[in-house]
CSV table of C-alpha atoms in Angstrom, one decimal:
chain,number,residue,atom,x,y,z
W,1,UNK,CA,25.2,2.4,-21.1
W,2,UNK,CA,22.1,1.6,-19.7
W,3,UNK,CA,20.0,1.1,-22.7
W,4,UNK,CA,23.4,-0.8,-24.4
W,5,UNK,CA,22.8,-3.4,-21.2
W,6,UNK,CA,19.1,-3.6,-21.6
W,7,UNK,CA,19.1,-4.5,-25.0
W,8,UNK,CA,21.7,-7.1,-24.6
W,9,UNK,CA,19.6,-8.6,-21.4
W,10,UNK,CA,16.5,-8.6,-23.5
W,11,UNK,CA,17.9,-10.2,-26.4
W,12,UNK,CA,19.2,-12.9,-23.7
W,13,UNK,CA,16.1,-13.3,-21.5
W,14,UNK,CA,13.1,-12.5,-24.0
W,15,UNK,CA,12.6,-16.4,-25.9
W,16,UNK,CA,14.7,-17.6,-22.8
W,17,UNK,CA,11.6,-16.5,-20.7
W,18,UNK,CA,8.9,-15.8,-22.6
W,19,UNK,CA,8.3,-12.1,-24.2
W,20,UNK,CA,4.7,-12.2,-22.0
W,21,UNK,CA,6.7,-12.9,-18.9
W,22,UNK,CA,9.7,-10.8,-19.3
W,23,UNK,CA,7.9,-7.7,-20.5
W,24,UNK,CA,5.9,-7.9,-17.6
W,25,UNK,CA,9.1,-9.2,-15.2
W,26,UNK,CA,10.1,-5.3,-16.7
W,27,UNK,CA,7.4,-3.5,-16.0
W,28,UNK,CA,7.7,-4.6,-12.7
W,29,UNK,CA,11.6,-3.9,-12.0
W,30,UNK,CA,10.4,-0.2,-13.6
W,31,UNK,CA,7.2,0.7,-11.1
W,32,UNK,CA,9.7,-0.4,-8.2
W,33,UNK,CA,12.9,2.1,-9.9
W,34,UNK,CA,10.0,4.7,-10.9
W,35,UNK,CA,8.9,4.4,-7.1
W,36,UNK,CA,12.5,4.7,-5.1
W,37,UNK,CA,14.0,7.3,-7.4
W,38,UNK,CA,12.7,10.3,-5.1
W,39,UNK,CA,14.6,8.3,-1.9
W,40,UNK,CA,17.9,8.7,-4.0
W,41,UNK,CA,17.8,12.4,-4.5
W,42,UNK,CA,20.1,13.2,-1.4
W,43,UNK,CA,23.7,11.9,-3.2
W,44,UNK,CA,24.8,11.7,-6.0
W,45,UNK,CA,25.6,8.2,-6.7
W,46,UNK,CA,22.1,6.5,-5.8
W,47,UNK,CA,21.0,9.2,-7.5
W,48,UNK,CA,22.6,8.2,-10.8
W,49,UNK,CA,22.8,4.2,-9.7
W,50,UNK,CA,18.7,5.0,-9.8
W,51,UNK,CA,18.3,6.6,-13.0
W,52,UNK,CA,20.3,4.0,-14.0
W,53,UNK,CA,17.9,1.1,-13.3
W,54,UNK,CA,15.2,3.1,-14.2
W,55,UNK,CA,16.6,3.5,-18.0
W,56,UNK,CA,17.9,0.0,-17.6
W,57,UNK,CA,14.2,-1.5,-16.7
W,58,UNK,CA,12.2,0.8,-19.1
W,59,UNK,CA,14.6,0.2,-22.0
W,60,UNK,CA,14.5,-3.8,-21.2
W,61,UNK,CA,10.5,-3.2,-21.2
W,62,UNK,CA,10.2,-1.8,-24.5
W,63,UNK,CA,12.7,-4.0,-26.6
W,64,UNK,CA,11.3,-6.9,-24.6
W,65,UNK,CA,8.0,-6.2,-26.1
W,66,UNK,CA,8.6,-5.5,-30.0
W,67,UNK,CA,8.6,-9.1,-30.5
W,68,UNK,CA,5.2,-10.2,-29.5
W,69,UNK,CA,3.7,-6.6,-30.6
W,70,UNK,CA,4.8,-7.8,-33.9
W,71,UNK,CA,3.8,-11.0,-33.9
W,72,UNK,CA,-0.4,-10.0,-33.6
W,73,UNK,CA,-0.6,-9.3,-37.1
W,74,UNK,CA,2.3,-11.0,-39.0
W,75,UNK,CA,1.1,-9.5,-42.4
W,76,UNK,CA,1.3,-5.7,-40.9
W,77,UNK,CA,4.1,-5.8,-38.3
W,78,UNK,CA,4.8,-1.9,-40.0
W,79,UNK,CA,1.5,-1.1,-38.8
W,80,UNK,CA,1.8,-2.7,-35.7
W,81,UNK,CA,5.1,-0.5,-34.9
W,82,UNK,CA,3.5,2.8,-35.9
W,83,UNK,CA,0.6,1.7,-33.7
W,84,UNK,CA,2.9,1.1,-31.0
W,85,UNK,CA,5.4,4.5,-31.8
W,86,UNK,CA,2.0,6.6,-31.9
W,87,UNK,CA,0.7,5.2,-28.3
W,88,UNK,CA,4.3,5.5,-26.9
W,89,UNK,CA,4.0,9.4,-28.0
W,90,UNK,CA,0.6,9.4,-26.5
W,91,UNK,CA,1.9,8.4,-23.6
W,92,UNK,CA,4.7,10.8,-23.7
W,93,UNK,CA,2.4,13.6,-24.1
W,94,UNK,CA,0.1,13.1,-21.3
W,95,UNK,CA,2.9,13.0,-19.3
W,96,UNK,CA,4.5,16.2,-20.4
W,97,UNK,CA,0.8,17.7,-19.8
W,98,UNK,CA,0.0,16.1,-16.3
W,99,UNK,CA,3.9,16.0,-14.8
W,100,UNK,CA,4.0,20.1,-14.2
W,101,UNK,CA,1.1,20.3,-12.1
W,102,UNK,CA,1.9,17.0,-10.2
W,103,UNK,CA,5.3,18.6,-9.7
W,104,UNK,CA,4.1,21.7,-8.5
W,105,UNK,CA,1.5,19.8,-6.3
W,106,UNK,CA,4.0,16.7,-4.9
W,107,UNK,CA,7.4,17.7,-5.6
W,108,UNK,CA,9.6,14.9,-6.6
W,109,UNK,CA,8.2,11.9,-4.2
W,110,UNK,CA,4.3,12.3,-6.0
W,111,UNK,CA,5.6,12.0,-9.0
W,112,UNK,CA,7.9,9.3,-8.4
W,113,UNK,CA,5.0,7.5,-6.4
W,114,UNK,CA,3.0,8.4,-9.4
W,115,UNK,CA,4.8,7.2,-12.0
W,116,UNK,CA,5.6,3.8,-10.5
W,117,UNK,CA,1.8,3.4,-9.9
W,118,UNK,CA,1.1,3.9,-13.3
W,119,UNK,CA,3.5,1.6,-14.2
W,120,UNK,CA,2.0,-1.1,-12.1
W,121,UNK,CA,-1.6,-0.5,-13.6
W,122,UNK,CA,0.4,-1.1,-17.0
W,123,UNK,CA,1.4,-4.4,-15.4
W,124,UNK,CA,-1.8,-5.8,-14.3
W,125,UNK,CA,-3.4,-4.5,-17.8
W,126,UNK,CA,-0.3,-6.5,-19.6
W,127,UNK,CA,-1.0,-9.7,-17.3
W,128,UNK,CA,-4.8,-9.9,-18.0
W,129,UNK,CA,-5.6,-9.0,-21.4
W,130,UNK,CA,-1.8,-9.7,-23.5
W,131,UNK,CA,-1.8,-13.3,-24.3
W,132,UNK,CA,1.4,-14.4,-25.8
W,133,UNK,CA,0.8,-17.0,-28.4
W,134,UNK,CA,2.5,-19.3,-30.8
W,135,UNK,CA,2.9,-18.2,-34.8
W,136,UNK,CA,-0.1,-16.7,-35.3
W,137,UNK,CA,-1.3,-17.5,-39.3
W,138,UNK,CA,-2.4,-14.0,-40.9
W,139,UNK,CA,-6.1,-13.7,-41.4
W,140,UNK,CA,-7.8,-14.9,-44.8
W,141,UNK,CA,-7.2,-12.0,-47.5
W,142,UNK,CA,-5.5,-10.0,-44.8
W,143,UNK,CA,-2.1,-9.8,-46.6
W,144,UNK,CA,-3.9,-9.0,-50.3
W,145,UNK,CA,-5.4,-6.1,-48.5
W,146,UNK,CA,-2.2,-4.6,-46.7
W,147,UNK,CA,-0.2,-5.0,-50.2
């Protein structure tokens, strides 16, 4: 339900917004969910209202952003995506590796805390360096080469 709801509200709010501003609008909403989750482990229903926004946030984060990821190099958006799949997975996996050992060392709370600090060093990454332009013409020879 979650993700059915994010996809809807990015398709909405992405060229409402701007993909630079939503994305990052995202990001934001996700540090924050990433950050309270460990204050909603006592009852049930916070519990699943937060792992709610949490799916909701990072799902609206990632569809939000498949648009202007694609639009850096028109000619290879297939590369693009497999670009972007591979560092998700990266991502994924240092995760995996580093989430045991903060578990066993924080419980819950570090990672939470964690997790939502990471999230806002995404942000400030995303709001200095991704510039979000307007159709972006394919380099000289650049489509002969990808064909």
């Amino acid at each position: 339900g979650a993700e059915l709801v994010a996809e809807l509200l990015s398709g909405a709010l992405t060229d409402m917004l701007g993909k630079k501003r939503t994305v990052a609008a995202g990001m934001a909403l996700t540090a924050i969910s990433y950050m309270i989750l460990p204050f909603t482990s006592g009852r049930l229903e916070l519990a699943l209202a937060g792992l709610f926004l949490l799916f909701l946030s990072f799902e609206f984060t990632f569809v939000s952003g498949l648009p202007l990821m694609t639009e850096l190099v028109p000619g290879a958006r297939g590369t693009m995506l497999s670009v972007n799949v591979a560092a998700v997975n990266l991502g994924r996996m240092a995760g995996a590796l580093t989430g045991a050992t903060l578990w066993a060392v924080g419980g819950f709370g570090w990672v939470g805390l964690i997790s939502g600090l990471a999230s806002l060093v995404t942000l400030a990454l995303w709001l200095r360096y991704v510039r979000e332009r307007g159709p972006v013409q394919p380099l000289p020879g650049f489509s002969q080469v990808m064909e």
